[in-house]
Short mmCIF file of C-alpha atoms in Angstrom, two decimals:
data_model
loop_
_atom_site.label_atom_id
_atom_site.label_comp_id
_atom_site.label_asym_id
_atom_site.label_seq_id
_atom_site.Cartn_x
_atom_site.Cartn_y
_atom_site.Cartn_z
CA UNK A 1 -48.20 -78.23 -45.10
CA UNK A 2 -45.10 -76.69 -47.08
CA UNK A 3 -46.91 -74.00 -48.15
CA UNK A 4 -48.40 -73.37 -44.63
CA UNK A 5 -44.86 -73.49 -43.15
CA UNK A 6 -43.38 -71.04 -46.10
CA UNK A 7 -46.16 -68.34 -45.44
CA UNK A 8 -45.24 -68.72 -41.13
CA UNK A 9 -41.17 -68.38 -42.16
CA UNK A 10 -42.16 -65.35 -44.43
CA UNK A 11 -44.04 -63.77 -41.68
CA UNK A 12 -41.16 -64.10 -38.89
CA UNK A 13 -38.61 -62.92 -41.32
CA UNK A 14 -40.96 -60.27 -41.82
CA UNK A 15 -41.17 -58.93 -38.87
CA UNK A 16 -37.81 -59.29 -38.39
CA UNK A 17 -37.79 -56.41 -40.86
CA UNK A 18 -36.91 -58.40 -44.30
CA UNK A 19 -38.69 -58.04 -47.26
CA UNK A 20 -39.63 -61.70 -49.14
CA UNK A 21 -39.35 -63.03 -52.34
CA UNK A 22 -40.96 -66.94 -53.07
CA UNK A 23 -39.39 -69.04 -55.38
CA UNK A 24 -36.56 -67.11 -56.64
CA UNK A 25 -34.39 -68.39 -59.03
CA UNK A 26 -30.70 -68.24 -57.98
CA UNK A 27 -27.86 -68.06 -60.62
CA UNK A 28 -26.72 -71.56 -60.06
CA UNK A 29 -30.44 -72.71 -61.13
CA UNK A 30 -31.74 -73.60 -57.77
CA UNK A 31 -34.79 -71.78 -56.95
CA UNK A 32 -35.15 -70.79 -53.14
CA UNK A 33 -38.38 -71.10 -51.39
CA UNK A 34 -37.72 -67.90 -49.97
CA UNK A 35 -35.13 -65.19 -50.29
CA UNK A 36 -35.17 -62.01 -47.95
CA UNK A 37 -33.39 -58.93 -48.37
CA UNK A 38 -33.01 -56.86 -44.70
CA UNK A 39 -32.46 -52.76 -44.72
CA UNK A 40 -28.92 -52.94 -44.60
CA UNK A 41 -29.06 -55.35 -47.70
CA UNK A 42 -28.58 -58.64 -45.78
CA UNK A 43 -29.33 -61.41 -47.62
CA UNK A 44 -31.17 -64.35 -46.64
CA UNK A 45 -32.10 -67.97 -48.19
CA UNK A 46 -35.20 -69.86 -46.49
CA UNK A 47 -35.86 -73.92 -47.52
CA UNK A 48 -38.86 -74.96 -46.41
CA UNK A 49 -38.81 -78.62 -45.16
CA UNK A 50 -41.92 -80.53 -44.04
CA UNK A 51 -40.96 -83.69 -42.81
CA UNK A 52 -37.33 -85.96 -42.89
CA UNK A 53 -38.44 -87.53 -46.01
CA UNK A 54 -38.28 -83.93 -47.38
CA UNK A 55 -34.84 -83.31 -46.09
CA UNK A 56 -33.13 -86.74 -46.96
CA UNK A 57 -34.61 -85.73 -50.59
CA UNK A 58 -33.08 -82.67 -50.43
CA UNK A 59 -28.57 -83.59 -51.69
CA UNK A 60 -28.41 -79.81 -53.22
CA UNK A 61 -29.60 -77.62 -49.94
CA UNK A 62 -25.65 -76.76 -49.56
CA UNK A 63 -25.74 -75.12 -53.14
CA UNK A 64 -28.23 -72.49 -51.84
CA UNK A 65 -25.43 -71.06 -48.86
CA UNK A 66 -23.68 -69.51 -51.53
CA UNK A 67 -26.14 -66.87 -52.56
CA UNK A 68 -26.95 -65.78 -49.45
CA UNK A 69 -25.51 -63.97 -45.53
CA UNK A 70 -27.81 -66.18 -43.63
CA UNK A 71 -29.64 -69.85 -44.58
CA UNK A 72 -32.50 -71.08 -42.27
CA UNK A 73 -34.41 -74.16 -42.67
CA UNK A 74 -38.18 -73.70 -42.03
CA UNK A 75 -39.95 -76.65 -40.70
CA UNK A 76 -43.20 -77.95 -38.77
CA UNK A 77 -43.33 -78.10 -35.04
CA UNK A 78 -43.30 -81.66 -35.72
CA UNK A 79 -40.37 -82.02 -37.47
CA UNK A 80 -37.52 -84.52 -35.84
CA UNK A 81 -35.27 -81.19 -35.77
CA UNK A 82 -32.29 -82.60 -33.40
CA UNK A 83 -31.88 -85.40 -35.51
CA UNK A 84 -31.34 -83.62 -38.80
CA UNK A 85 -30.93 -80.52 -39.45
CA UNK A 86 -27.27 -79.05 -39.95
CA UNK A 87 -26.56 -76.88 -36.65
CA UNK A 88 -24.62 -73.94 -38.63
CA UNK A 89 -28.16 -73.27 -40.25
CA UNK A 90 -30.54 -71.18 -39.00
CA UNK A 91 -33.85 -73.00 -37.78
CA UNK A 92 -37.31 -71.84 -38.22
CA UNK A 93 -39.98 -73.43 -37.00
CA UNK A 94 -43.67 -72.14 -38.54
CA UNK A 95 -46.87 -72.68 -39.49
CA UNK A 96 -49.51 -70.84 -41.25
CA UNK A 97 -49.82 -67.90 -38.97
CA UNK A 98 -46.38 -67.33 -38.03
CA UNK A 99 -43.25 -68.57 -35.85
CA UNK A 100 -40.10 -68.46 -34.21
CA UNK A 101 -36.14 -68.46 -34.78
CA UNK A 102 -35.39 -71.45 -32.61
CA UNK A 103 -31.41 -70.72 -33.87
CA UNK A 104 -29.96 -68.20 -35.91
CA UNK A 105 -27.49 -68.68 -38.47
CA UNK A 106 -24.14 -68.38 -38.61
CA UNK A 107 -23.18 -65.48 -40.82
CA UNK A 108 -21.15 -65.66 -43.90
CA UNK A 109 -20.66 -62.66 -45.67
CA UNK A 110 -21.33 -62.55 -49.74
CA UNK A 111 -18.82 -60.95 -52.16
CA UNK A 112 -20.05 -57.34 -53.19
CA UNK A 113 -20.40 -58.33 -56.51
CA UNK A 114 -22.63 -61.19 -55.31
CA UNK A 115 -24.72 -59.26 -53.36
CA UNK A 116 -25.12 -56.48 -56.10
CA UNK A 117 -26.09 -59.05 -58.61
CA UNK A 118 -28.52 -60.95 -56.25
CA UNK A 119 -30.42 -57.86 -55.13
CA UNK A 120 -30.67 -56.62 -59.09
CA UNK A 121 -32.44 -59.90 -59.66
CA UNK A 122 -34.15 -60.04 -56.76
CA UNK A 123 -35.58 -56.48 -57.65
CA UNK A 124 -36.40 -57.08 -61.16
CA UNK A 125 -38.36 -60.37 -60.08
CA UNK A 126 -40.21 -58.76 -57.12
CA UNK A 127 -41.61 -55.66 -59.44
CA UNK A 128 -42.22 -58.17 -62.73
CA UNK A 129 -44.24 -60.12 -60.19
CA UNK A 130 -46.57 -57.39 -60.21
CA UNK A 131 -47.79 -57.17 -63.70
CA UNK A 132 -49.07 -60.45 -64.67
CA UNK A 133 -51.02 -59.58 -67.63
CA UNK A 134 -47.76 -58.25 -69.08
CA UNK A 135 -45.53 -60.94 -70.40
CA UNK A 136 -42.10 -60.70 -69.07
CA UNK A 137 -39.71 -59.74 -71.81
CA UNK B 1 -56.22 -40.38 -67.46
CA UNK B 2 -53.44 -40.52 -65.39
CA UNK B 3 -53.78 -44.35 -64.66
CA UNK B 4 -53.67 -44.89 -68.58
CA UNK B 5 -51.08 -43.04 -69.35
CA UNK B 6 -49.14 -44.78 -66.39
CA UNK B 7 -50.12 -48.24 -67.86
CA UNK B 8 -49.20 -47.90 -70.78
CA UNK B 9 -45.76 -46.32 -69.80
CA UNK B 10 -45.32 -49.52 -67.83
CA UNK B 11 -45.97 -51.74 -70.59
CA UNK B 12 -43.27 -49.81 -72.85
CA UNK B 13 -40.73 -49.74 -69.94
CA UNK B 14 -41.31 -53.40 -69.73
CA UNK B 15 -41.49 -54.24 -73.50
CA UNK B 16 -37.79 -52.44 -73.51
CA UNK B 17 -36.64 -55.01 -70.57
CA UNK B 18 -37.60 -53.20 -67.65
CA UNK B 19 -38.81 -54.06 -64.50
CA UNK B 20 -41.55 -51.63 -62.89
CA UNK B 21 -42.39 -50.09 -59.60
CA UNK B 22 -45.12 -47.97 -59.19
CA UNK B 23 -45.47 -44.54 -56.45
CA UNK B 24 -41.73 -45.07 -55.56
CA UNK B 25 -40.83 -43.36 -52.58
CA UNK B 26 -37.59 -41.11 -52.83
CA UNK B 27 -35.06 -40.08 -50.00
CA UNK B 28 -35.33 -37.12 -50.34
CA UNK B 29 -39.54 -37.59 -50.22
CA UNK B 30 -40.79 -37.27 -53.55
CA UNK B 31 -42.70 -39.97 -54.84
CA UNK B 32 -42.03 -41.32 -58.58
CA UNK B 33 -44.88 -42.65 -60.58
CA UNK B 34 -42.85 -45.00 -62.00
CA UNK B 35 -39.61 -46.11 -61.39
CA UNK B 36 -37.92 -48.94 -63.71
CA UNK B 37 -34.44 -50.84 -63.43
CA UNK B 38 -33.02 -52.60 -66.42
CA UNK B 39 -31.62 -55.64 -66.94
CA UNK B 40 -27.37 -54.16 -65.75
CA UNK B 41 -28.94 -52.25 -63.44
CA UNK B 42 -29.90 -49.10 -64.75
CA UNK B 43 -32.84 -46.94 -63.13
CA UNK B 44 -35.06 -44.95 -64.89
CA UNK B 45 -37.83 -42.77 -63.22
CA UNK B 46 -41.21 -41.30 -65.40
CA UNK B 47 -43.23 -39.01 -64.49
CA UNK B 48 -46.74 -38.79 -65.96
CA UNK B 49 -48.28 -35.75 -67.01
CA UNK B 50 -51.52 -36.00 -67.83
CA UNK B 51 -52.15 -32.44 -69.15
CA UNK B 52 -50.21 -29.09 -69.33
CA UNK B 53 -52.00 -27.60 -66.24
CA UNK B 54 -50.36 -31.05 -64.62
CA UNK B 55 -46.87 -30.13 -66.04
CA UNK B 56 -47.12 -26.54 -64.84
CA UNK B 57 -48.42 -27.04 -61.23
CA UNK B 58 -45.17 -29.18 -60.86
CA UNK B 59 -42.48 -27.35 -59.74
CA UNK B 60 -40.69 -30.51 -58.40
CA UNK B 61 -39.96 -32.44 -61.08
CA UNK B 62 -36.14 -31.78 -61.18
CA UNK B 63 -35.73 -33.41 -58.26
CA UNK B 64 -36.53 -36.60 -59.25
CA UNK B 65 -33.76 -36.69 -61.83
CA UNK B 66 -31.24 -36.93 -59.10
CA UNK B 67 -32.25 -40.52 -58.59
CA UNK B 68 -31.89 -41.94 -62.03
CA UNK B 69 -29.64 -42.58 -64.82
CA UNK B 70 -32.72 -41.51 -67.58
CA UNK B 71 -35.76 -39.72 -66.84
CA UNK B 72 -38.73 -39.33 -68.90
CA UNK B 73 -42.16 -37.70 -69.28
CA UNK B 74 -44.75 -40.12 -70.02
CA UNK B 75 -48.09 -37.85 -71.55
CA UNK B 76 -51.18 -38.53 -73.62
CA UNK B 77 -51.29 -38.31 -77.04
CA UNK B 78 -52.87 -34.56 -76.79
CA UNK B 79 -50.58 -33.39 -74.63
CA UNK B 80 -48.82 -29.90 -76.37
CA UNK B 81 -45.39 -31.94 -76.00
CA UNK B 82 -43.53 -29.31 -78.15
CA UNK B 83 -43.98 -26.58 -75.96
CA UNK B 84 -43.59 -27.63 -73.18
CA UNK B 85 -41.69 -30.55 -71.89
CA UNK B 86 -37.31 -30.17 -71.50
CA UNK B 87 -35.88 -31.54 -74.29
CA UNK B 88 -32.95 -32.98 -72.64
CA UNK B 89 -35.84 -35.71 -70.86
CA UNK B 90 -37.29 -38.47 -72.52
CA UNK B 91 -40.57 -38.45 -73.55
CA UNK B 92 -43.04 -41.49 -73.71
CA UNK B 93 -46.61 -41.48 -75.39
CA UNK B 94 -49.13 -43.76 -74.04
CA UNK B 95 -52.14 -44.37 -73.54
CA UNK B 96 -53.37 -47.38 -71.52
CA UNK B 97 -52.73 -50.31 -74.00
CA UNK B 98 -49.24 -49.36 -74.64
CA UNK B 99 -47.49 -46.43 -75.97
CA UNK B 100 -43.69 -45.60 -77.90
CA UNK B 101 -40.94 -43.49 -76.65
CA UNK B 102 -40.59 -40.49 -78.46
CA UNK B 103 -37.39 -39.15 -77.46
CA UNK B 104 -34.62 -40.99 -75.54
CA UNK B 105 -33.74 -39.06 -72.10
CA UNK B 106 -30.39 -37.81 -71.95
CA UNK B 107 -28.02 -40.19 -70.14
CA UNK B 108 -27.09 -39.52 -66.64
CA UNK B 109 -25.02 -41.55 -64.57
CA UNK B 110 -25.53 -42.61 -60.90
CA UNK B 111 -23.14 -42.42 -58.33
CA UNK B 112 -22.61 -45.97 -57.27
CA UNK B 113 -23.56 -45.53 -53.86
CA UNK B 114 -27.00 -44.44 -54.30
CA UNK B 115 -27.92 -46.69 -56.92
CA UNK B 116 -27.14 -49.17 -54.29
CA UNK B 117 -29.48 -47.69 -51.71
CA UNK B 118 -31.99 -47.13 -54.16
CA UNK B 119 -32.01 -50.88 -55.94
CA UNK B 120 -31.99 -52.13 -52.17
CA UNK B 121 -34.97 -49.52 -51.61
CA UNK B 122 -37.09 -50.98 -54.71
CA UNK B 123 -36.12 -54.70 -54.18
CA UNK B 124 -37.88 -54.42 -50.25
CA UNK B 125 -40.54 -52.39 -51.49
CA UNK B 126 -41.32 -54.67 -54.28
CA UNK B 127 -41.32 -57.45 -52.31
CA UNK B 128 -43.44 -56.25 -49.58
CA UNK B 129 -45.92 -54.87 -51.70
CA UNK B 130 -46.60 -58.97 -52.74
CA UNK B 131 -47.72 -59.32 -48.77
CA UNK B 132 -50.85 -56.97 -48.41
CA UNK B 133 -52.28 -59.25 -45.62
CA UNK B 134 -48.97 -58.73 -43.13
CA UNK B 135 -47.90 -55.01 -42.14
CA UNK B 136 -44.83 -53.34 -42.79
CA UNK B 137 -42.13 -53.61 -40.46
#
């Protein structure tokens, strides 16, 4: 189910013209289930939630808004999302195929040196990704 | 040939802390073979030259050197490197399990700007190269 509703947020944010990192590991030591970069450098942080339990798990979500312009939660069609979710995030709702923006975000702007140091990382991650046989160094 | 050669390069780009893109698109519409970015940033591009008739069809070359703070030649161990290749590049020698550089490139520096624009450049295009299944914006 999570991994279902990842692949559908990657795939609208996607086509919304942002290219997507999984799992990337933020400077604070969360690690994002998704973080998208848009052509103008834009940076975005995706948490997947599948279901309430999920999200009343979740106490460190806020520590993700600080690495990024725009935070969405991504969740199941099914997921109680009146009830819950914070309404200054941006929603996603998804499943394996694909999905919609039921909200956008409300924007907060990173700190150049922020954004310079989150795009390095998120470039050296995205290119080490492709070289599994080679150990990263 | 080629494809060793660029392997290996990889492999010693990486070894030194560098992260790897292959057939990197430039603005100006060259295409790298490899294009690296270090750990503060730094970009490097190689060029692979598997042979001298390789070098001397190439009358491009230079204009890859706008786009990165080192450039190097990457060649086969037969390759006549003495007579041929500028000595102010650097020169790797590889063949597809690894390789060594030879000579350090001379140091350029990058205008801020487009070392932006490019990191932005290879941080979407490394991450959209992980999604084969889903077109490109």
């Amino acid at each position: 189910m999570t991994e279902d509703v990842t692949r559908g947020a990657a795939r609208v944010m996607m086509e919304g013209g942002y290219a997507i990192l999984t799992e990337m590991r933020l400077p604070n030591g969360l690690r994002a289930d998704l973080m998208a970069i848009g052509p103008r450098g834009e940076i975005a942080i995706i948490e997947v939630k599948s279901c309430q339990a999920d999200f009343d798990a979740d106490s460190k979500w806020q520590g993700y808004r600080d690495y990024a312009d725009l935070f969405y939660f991504a969740v199941p069609e099914d997921f109680p999302q009146d009830l819950l979710l914070p309404s200054a995030e941006g929603l996603i709702v998804a499943d394996r195929f694909g999905g919609a923006i039921l909200r956008p975000p409300i924007k907060r702007k990173l700190a150049a040196a922020r954004r310079k140091a989150l795009t390095l990382s998120f470039a050296r991650r995205a290119a080490l990704r492709q070289w599994p046989d080679v150990p990263s160094p």
